[in-house]
mmCIF file of C-alpha atoms in Angstrom:
data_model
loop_
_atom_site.group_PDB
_atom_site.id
_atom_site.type_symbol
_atom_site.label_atom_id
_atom_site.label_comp_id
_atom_site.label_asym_id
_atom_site.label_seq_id
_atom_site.Cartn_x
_atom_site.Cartn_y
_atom_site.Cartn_z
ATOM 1 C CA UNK A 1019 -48.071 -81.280 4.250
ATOM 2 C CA UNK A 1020 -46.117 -78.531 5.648
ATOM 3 C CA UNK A 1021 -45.315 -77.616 9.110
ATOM 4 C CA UNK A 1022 -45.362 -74.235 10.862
ATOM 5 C CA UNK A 1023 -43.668 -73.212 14.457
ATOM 6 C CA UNK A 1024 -45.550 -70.070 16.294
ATOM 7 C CA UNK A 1025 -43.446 -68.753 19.230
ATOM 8 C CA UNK A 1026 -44.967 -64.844 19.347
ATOM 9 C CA UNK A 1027 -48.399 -64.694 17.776
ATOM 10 C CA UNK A 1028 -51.851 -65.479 17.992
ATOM 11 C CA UNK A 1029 -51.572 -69.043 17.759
ATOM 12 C CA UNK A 1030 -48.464 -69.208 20.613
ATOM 13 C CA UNK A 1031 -50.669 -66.983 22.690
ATOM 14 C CA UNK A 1032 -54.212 -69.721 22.463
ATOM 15 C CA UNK A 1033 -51.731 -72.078 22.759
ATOM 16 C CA UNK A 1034 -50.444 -71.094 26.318
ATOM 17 C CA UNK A 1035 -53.949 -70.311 26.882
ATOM 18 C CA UNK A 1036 -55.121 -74.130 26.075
ATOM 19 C CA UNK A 1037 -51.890 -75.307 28.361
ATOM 20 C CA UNK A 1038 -52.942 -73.103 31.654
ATOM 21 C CA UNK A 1039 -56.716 -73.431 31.127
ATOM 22 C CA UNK A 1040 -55.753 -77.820 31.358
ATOM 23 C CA UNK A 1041 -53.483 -77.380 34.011
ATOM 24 C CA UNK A 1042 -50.239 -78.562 31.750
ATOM 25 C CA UNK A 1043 -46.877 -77.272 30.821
ATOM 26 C CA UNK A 1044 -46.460 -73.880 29.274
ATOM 27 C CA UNK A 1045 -45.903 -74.503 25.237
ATOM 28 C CA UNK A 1046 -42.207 -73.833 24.057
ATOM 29 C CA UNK A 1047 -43.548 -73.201 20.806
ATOM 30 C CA UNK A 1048 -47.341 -74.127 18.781
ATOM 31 C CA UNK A 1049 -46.829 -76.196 15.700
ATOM 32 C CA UNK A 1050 -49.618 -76.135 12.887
ATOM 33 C CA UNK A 1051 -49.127 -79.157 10.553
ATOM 34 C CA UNK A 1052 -50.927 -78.639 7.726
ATOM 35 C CA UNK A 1053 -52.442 -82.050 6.085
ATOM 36 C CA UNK A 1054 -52.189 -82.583 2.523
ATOM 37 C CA UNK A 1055 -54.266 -85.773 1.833
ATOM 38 C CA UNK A 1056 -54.891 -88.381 4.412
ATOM 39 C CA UNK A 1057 -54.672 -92.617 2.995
ATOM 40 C CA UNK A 1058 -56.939 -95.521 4.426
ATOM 41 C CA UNK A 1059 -55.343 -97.938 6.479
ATOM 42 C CA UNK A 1060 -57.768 -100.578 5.808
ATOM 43 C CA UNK A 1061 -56.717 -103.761 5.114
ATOM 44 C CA UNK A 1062 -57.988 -105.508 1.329
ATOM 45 C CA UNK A 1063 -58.814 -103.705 -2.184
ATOM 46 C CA UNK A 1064 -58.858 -99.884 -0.349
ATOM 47 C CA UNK A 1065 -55.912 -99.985 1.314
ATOM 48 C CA UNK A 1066 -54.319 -96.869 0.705
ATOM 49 C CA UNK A 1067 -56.453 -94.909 -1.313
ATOM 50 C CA UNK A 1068 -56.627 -91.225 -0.368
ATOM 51 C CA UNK A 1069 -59.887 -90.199 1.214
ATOM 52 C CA UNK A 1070 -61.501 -87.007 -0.127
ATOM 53 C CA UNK A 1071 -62.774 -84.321 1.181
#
C-alpha cells in the first residue's frame, strides 16, 4: 500500500497526544500505512492466498 508522513495536522497532533498520554517519546512525525491486501502465512495448500475483506 502506500505510506503517508503527518508532521502538522490532526493525525501529528493524536499522535503526540497517544505518546504523552503513555508516558513515551514525543513523535517526530505519524506515519499512516495504508494496507492494500494482506497474504496468509500458513504453511500447506493456502499459503499465500490473499485474505478478503
Amino acid at each position: 500500500g502506500t505510506v503517508e508522513f503527518h508532521h502538522d495536522d490532526k493525525i501529528f497532533e493524536d499522535a503526540q497526544a497517544f505518546a504523552k498520554a503513555h508516558h513515551l517519546p514525543a513523535a517526530i512525525s505519524a506515519v499512516l500505512i495504508n494496507v492494500d491486501r494482506i497474504y496468509k502465512l500458513d504453511a500447506g495448500p493456502n499459503a499465500g492466498d490473499v485474505i478478503e475483506g
